[in-house]
Coordinates of C-alpha atoms in Angstrom, one line a residue:
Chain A
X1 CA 37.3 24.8 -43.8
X2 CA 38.1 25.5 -40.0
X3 CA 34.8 25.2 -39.1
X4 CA 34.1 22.3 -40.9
X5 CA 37.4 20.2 -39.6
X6 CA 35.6 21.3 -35.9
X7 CA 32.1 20.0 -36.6
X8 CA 33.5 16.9 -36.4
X9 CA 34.6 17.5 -32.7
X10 CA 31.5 19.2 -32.2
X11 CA 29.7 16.1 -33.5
X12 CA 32.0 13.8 -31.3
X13 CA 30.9 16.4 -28.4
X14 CA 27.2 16.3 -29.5
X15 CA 27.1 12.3 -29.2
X16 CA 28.8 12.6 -25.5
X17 CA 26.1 14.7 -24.6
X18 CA 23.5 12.8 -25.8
X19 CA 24.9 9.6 -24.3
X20 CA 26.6 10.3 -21.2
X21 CA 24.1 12.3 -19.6
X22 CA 21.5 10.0 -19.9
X23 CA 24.1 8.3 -17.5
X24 CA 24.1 11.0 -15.3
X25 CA 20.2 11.6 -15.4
X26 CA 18.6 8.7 -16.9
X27 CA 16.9 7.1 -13.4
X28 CA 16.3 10.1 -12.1
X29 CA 14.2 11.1 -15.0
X30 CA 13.5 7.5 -16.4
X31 CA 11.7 7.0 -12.6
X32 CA 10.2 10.3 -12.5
X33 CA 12.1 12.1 -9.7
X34 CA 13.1 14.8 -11.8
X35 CA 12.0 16.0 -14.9
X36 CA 13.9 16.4 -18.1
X37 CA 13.6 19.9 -18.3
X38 CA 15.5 20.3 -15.2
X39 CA 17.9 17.5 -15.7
X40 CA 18.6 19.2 -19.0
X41 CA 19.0 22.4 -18.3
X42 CA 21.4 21.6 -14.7
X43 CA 23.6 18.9 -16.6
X44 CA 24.1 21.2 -19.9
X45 CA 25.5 24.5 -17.9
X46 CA 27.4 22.7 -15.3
X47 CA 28.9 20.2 -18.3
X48 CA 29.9 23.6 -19.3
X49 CA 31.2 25.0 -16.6
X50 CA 33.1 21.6 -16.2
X51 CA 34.4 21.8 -19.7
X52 CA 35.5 25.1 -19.2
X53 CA 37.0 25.5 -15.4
X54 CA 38.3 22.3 -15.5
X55 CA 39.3 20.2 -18.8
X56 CA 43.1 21.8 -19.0
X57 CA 44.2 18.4 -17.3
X58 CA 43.1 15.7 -18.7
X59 CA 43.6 17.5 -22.3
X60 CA 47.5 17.4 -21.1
X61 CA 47.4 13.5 -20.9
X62 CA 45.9 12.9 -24.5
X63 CA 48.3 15.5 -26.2
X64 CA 51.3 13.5 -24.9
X65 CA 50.4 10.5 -26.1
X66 CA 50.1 12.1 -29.7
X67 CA 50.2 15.5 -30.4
X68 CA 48.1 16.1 -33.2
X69 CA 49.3 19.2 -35.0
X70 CA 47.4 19.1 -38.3
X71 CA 43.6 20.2 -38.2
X72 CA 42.8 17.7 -40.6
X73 CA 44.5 15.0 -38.6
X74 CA 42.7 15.9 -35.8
X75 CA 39.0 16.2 -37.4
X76 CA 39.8 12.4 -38.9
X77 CA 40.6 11.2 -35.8
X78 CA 37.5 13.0 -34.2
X79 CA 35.0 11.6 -36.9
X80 CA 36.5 8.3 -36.6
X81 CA 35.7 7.9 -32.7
X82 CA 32.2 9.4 -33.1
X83 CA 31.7 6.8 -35.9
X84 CA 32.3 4.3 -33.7
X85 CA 31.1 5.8 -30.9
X86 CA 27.5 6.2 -33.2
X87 CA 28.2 2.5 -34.3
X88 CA 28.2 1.1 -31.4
X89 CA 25.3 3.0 -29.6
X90 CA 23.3 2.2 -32.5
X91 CA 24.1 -1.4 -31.5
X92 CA 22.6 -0.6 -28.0
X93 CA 26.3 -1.3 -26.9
X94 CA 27.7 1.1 -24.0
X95 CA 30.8 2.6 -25.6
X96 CA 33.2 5.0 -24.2
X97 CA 34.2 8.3 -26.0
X98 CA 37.5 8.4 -23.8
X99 CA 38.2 4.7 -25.2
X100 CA 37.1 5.8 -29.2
X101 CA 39.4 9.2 -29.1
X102 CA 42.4 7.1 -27.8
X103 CA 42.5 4.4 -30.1
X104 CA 41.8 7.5 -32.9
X105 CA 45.1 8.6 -31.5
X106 CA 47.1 5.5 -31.2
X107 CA 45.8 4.7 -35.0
X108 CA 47.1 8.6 -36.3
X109 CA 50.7 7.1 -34.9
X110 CA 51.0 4.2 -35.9
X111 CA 50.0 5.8 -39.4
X112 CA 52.5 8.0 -39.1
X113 CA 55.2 6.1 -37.9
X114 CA 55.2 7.8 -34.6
X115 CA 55.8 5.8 -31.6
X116 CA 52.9 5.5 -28.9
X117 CA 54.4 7.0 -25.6
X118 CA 54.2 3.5 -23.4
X119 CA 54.0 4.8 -20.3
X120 CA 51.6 7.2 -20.9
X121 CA 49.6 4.6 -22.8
X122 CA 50.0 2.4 -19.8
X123 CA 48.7 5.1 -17.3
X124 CA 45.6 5.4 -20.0
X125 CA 44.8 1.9 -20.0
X126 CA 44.8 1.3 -16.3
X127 CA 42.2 3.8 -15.6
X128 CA 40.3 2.1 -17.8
X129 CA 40.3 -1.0 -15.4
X130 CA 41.5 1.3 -12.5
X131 CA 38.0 4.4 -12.5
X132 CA 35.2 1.6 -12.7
X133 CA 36.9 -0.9 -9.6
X134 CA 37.2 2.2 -8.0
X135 CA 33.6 3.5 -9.0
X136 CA 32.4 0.8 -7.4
X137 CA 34.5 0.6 -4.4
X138 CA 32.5 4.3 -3.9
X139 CA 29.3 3.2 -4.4
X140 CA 29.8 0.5 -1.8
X141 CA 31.1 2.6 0.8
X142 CA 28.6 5.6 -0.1
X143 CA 25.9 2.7 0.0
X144 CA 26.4 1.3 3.6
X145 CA 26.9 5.0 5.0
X146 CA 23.6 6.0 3.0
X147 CA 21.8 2.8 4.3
X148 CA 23.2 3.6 7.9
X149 CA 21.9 7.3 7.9
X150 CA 18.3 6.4 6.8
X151 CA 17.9 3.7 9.5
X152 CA 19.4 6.1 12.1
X153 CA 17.6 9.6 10.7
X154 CA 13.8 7.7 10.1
X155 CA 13.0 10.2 7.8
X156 CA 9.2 10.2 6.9
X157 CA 8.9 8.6 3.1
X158 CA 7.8 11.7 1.8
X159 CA 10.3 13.8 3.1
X160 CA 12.7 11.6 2.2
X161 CA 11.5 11.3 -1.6
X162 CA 12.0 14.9 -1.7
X163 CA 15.1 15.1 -0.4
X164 CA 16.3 12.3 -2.7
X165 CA 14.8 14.0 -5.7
X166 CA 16.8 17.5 -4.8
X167 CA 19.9 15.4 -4.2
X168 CA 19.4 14.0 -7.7
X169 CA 19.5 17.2 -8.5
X170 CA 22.8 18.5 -6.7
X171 CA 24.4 15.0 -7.5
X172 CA 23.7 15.0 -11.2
X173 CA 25.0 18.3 -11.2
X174 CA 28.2 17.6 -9.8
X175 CA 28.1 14.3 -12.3
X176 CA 27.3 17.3 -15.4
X177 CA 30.4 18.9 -14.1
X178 CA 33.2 16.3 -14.0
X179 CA 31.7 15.2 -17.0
X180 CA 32.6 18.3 -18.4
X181 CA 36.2 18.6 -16.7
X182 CA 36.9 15.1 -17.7
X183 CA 35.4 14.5 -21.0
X184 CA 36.0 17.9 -22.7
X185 CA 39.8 16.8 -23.4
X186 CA 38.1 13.9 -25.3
X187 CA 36.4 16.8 -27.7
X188 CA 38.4 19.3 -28.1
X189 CA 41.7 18.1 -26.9
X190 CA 43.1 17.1 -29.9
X191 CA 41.7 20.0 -31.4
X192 CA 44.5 22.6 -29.1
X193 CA 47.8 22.4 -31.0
X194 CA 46.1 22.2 -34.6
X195 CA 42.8 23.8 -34.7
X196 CA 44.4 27.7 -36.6
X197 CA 42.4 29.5 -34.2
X198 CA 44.1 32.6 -32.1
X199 CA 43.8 34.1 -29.0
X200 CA 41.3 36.5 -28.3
X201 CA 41.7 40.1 -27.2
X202 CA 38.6 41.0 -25.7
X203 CA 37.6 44.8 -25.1
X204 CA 41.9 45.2 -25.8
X205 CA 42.4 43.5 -21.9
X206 CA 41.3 40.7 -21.5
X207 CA 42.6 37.7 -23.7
X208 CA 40.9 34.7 -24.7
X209 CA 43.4 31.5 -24.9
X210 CA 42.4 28.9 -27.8
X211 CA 41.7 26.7 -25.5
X212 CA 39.6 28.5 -23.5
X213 CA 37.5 29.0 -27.1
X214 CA 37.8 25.4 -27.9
X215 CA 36.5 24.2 -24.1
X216 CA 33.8 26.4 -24.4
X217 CA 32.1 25.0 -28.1
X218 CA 32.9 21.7 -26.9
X219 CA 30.9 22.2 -23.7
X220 CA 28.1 23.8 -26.0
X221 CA 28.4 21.0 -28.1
X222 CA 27.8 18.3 -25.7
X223 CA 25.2 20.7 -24.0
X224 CA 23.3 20.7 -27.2
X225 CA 23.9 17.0 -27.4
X226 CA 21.7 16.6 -23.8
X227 CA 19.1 19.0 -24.8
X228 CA 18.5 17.9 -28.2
X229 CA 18.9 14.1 -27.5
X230 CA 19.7 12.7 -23.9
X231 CA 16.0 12.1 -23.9
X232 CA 15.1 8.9 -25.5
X233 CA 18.5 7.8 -24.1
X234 CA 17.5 8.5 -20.2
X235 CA 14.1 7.5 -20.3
X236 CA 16.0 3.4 -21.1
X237 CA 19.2 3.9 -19.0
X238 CA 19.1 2.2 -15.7
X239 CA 17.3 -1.0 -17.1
X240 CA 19.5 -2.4 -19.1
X241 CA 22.3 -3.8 -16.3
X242 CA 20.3 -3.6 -13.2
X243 CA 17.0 -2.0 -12.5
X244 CA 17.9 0.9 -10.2
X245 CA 15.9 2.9 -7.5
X246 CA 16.3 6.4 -7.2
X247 CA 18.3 5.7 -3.7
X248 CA 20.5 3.7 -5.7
X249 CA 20.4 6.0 -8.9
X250 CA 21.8 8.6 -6.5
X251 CA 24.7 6.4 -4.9
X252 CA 25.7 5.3 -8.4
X253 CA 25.6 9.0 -9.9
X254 CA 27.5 10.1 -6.9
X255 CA 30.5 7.7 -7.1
X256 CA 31.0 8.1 -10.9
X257 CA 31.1 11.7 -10.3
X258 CA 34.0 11.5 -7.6
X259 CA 35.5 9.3 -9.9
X260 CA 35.4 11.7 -13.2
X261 CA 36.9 14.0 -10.4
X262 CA 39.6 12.7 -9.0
X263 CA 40.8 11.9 -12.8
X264 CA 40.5 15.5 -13.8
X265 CA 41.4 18.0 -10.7
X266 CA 44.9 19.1 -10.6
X267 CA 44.8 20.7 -7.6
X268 CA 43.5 17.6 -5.7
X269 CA 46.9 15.9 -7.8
X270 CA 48.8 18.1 -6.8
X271 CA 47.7 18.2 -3.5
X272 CA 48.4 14.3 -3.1
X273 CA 52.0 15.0 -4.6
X274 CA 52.9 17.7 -1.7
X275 CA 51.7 15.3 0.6
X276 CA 53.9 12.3 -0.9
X277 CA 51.3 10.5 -1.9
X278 CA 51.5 9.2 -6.0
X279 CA 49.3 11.4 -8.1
X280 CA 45.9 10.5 -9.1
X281 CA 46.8 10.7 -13.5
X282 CA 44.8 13.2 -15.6
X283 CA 43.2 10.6 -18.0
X284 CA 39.9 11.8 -19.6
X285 CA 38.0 8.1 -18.5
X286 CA 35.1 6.8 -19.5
X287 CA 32.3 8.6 -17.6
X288 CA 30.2 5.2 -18.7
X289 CA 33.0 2.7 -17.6
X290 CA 32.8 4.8 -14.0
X291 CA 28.2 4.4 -13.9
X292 CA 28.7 0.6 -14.8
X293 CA 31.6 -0.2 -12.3
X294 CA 29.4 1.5 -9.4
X295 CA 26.2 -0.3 -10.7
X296 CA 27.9 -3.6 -10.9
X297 CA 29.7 -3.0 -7.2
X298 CA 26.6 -2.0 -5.9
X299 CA 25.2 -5.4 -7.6
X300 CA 27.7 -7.7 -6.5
X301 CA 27.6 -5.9 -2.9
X302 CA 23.8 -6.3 -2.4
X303 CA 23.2 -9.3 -4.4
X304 CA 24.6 -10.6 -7.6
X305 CA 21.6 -12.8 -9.2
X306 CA 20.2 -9.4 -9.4
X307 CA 23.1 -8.8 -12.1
X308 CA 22.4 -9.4 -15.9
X309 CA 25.8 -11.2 -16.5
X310 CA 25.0 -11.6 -20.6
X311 CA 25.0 -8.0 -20.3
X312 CA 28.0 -7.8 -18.5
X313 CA 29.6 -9.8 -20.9
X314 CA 28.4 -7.9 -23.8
X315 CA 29.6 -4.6 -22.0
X316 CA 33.4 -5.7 -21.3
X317 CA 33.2 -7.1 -25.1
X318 CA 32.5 -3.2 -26.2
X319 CA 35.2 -2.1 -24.0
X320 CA 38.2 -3.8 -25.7
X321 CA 36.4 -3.3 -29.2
X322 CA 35.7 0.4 -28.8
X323 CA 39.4 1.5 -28.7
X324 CA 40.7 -1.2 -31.7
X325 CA 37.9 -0.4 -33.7
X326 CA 38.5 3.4 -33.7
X327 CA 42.3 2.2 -34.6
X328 CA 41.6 0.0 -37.4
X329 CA 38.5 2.9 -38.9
X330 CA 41.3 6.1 -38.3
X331 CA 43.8 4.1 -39.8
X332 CA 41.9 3.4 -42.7
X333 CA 40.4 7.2 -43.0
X334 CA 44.0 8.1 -43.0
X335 CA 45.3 5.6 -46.0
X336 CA 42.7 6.8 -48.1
X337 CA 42.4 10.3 -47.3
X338 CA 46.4 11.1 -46.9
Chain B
X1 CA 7.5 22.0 -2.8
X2 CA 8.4 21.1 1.2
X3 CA 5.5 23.1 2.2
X4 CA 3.4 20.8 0.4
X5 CA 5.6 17.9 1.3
X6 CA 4.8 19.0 5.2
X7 CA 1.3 19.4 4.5
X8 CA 0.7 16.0 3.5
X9 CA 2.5 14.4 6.3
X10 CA 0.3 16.4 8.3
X11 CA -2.8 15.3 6.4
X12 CA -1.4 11.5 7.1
X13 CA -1.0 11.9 10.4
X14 CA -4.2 13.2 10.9
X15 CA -6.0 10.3 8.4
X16 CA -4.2 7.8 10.8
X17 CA -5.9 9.6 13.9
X18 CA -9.4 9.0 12.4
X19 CA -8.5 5.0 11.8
X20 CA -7.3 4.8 15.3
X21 CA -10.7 6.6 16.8
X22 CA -12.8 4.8 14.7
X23 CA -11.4 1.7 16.5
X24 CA -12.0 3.2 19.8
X25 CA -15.6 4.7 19.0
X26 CA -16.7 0.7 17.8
X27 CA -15.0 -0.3 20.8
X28 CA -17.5 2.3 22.9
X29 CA -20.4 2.0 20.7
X30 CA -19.6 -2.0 21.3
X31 CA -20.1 -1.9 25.2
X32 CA -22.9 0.8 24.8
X33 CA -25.2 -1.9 22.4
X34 CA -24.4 -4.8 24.7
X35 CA -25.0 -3.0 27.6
X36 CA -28.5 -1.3 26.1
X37 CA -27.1 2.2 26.5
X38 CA -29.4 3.3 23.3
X39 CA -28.7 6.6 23.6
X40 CA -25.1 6.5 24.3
X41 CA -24.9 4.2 20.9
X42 CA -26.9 6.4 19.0
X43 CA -24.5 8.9 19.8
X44 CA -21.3 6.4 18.8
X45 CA -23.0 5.9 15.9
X46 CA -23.1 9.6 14.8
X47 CA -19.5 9.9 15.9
X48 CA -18.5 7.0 13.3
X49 CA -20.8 8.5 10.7
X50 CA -18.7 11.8 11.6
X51 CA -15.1 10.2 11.5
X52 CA -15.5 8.3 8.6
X53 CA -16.9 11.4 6.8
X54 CA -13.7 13.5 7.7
X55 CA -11.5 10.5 6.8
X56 CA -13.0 10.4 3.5
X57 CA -12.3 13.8 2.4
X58 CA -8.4 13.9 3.6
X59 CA -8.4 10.6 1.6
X60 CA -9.2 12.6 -1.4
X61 CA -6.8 15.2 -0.3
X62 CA -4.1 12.9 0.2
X63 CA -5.0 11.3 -3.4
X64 CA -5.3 14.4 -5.0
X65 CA -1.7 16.0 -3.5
X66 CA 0.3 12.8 -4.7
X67 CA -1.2 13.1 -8.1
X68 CA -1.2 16.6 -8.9
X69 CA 2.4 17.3 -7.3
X70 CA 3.9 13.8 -9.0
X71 CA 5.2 12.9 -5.2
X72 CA 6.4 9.3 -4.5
X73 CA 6.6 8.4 -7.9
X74 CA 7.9 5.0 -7.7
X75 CA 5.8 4.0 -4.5
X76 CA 2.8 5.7 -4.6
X77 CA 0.5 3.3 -6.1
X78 CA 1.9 1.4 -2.8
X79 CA 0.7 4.3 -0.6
X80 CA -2.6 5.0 -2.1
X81 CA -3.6 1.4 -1.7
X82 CA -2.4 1.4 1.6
X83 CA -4.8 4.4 2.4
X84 CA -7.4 2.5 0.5
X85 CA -6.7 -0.4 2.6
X86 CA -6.6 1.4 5.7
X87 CA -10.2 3.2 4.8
X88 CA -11.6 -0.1 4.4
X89 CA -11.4 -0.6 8.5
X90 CA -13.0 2.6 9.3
X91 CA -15.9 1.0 7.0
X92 CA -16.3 -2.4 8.5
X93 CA -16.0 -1.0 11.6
X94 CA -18.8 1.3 10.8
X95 CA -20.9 -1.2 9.0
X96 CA -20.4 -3.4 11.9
X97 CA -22.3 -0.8 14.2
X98 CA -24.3 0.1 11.9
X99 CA -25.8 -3.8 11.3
X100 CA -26.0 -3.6 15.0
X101 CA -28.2 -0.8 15.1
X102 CA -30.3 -2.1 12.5
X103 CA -30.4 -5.6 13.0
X104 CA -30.6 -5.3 17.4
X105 CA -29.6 -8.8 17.6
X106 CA -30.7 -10.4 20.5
X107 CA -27.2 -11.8 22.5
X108 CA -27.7 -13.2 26.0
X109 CA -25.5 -12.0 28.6
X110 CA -23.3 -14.9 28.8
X111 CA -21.6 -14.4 25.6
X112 CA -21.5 -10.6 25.9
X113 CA -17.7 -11.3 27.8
X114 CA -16.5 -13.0 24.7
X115 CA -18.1 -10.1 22.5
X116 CA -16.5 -7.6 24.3
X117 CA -13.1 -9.6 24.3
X118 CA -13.3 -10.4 20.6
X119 CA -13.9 -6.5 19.1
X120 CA -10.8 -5.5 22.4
X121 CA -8.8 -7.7 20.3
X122 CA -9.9 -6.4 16.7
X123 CA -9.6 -2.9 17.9
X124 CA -6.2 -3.5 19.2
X125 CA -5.3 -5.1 15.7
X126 CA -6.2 -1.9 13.8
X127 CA -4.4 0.0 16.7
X128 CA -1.5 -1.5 15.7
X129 CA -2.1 -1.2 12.1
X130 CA -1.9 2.7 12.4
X131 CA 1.4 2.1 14.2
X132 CA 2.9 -0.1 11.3
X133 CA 1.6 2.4 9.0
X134 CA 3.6 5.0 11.1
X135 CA 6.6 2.6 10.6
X136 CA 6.3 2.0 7.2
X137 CA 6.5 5.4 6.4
X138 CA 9.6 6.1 9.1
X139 CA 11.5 2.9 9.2
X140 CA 10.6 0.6 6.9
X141 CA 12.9 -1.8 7.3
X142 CA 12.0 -2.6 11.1
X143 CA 8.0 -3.0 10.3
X144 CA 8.3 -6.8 10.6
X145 CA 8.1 -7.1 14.4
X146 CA 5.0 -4.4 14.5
X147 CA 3.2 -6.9 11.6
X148 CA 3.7 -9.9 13.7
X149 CA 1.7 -8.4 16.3
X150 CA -0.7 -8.0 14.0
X151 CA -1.0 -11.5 12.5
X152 CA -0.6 -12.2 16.5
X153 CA -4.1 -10.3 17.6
X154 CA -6.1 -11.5 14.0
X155 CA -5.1 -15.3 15.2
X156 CA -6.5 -14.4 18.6
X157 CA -9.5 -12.8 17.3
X158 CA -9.8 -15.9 15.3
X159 CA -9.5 -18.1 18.2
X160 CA -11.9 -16.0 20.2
X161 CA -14.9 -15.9 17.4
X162 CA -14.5 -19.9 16.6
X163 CA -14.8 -20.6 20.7
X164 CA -17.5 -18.1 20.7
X165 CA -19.6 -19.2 17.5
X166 CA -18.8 -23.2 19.6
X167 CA -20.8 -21.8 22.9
X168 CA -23.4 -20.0 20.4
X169 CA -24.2 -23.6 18.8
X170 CA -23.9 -25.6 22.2
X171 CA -26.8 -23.6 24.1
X172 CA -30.2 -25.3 24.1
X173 CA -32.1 -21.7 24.8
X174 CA -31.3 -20.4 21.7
X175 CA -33.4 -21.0 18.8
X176 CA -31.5 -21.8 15.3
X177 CA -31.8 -18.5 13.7
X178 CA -30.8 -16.5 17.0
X179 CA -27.5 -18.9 16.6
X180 CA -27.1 -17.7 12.7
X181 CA -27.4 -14.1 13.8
X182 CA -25.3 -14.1 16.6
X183 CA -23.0 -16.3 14.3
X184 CA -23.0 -13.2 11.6
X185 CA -22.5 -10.5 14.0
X186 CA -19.3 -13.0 15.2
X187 CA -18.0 -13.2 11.8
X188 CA -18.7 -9.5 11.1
X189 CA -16.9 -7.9 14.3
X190 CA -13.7 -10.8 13.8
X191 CA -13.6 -9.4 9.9
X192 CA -12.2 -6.0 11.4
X193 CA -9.2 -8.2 12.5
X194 CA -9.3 -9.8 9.0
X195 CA -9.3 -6.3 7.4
X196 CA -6.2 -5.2 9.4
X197 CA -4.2 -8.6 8.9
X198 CA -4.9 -7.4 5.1
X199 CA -3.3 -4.0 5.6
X200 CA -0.7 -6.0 7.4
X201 CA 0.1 -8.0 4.3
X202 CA 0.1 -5.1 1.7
X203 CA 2.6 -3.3 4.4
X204 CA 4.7 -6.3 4.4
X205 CA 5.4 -6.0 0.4
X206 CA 5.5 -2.8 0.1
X207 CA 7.8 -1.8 3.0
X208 CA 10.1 -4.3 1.4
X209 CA 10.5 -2.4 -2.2
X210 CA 11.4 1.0 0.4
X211 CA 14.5 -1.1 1.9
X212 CA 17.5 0.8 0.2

């Protein structure tokens, strides 16, 4: 019964794979720079190793906003966000898993009576308008520095199309990772406190926390989402907002991976707390919410008739509906099922 | 993957070397036929025949390299057009002296100034079509001043092969089909200037999709 409560994670995991790396990937491979083979194999281990050396944080942030302690709780909650989450892509509607699990969440309190932490709630929902403004804030700076260095470097086009292509590379790897260290809390997060499972004692030294376990199926689950289905999904990405080059693919990848980041590294939060800066909060954000906001900085910066504004509309629709929907669904699984 | 990335830079460069000589050997083999040096042209002519030949084959290299290894995917139906393009001036400029060899049109020496002027000027066009081309691939985005030039030199050339065909038409020792020769052979060395104002105008759109 354990494993089937967590095939709903896994399946929540699978369909953040298949749909968020196309984000990371999809120009690169829908343009030819890089093949899928390669963006496959480089985005599922480093989503891994994301997932793995760095989702603690982010997984902090959703448990305080509900701390789901029944397994069956937490596999409703995790089937209703990847329902909607498979709704709406089915739709062609870019939907954010970090938007689905948190309205999951806020629908398993108000079933139960259990007040929504506002200030934590508060934190969540301004990253949601805070990651893509800054997103594309990056991509702006990142493109006027990148447009500077290629006037003053006068790289040969051939040299510089490889050097692009193995930047893809390194970029969409970095991408993979925060994904990973970002999004994993979105998986498996809920999954901590109720999922049965034990520590492992390995070769009678070395012990395996549950969360340690849980990171790594997630990361294998969204891995196996981007090998078995990312495909079909990168080879459209990119064309939908904007058409991108892989110059701007690159920019774009690049910002929503510092982004993803700067959401999900405690040191770098700690770091700004020492210095008495406010800390950056741990929210698992949406890794699509980040690849828009840079696309549509980058569109408004260069030049906004460019822009497909229907589309735009249609994309801020999906983000208020994603999170209200997954309420409204979880709080219906839970009145019948309960 | 660089190695190969080096090695067709290399096999650019040196395609671009062969358009800019085949603008100075018509340029010799010009002043050779006008001044009756036959053996001296005989011997431009074989240098053409020779350039064009080695042209030809790093064409196919170049073609083959951006196929085989996928480079450039998103603007190399740009470059292999502009290669096309650029091969297309290493022919005229080869028919050109060619037709001259076969043809020995008979030119008096009073336009041979104006001849000599007008294929200066065409030369000098595909001159600075090899530089643009050099541009394009370094700094796209400041090709426009080299490509004015251009459209500068195939106005000139222009200018020069309407004044000349005007003298051709106005002399009274000419017969009427010594006019329409040296009329062709004026519209034939002038389309060398027309061929590198095309290359111009294929550089001008494509440079423009490399403009990050």
């Amino acid at each position: 019964m354990v494993i089937l409560y967590l095939i709903c994670g896994l399946f929540l995991g699978w369909s953040l794979g298949a749909n968020d790396a196309a984000n990371i990937f999809g120009t690169a491979v829908g343009s030819r720079m890089v093949k899928f083979k390669t963006a496959a194999i480089t985005s599922s281990l480093f989503v891994l190793m994301g997932s793995i050396l760095g989702g603690s944080g982010t997984t902090e942030t959703l448990n305080e906003l509900g701390k789901v302690t029944e397994l069956k709780d937490a596999a409703i909650i995790s089937f209703s966000a990847a329902s909607i989450v498979l709704g709406m892509t089915w739709l062609k509607l870019p939907v954010s898993t970090s938007q689905a699990i948190i309205g999951g969440i806020i629908g398993w309190n108000v079933f139960n009576g259990v007040k929504t932490n506002p200030e934590i709630l508060t934190k969540i929902i301004s990253t949601w308008i805070f990651s893509p403004v800054l997103s594309g804030i990056t991509a702006i700076i990142c493109y006027l520095v990148f447009k500077n260095l290629i006037v003053k470097i006068k790289l040969h086009l051939l040299l510089r199309d490889q050097i692009i292509r193995k930047s893809l590379i390194f970029i969409g790897a970095l991408g993979a990772y925060s994904l990973g260290a970002n999004n994993i809390a979105n998986v498996m997060g809920i999954f901590i406190h109720s999922s049965g499972l034990n520590d492992l004692l390995l070769f009678n030294t070395y012990t395996i926390p549950v969360s340690f376990q849980l990171y790594c199926l997630g990361g294998l689950a969204i891995s196996a989402g981007i090998i078995t289905y990312s495909k079909p999904v990168m080879l459209t990405v990119g064309k939908n907002l904007l058409k991108l080059s892989p110059e701007h693919a690159l920019i774009v990848v690049f910002s929503h991976s510092v982004v993803l980041l700067l959401f999900s590294s405690v040191k770098l939060s700690m770091f700004l707390s020492s210095i008495g800066l406010p800390q950056i909060p741990l929210v698992p954000v949406s890794s699509t919410q980040a690849i828009i906001g840079a696309i549509l900085g980058l569109g408004l910066f260069k030049s906004s008739s460019s822009l497909k504004f229907r589309k735009l509309g249609e994309i801020a629709l999906s983000w208020v509906l994603a999170p209200l929907l997954t309420l409204l669904f979880c709080y219906l699984l839970f009145a019948i099922f309960r | 993957m660089f190695k190969t990335t080096k090695k067709i830079i290399k096999d650019i460069d040196n395609y671009l070397s062969h358009v800019n000589s085949s603008s100075v050997i018509f340029k010799k083999g010009m002043i050779d036929f006008l001044s009756e040096n036959d053996a001296e042209f005989k011997e431009q002519l074989k240098e053409m025949a020779k350039t064009e030949h080695f042209a030809d084959a790093l064409k196919r290299e170049i073609e083959n390299t951006l196929y085989s290894q996928s480079l450039l995917p998103e603007s190399r139906s740009d470059v292999l057009r502009l290669i096309e393009r650029l091969d297309e001036l290493i022919d005229t400029a080869k028919e050109i002296l060619v037709n001259f060899d076969i043809e020995k049109p008979y030119i008096p020496g009073e336009f041979h100034h104006k001849f000599f002027e007008l294929s200066d000027v065409a030369c000098r066009a595909v001159e600075v079509c090899v530089e643009a081309t050099k541009v394009y691939f370094h700094n796209p985005s400041d090709i426009k001043e080299t490509l004015r030039k251009i459209y500068l030199l195939e106005k000139e050339a222009d200018n020069i092969s309407n004044q000349l065909k005007i003298e051709v038409f106005n002399n009274n020792e000419l017969n009427l089909s010594q006019k329409m020769h040296i009329r062709y052979f004026t519209a034939r060395t002038d389309l060398l200037a027309d061929t590198a104002e095309s290359v111009a105008d294929l550089l001008s759109i494509s440079s423009i999709k490399l403009i990050v």
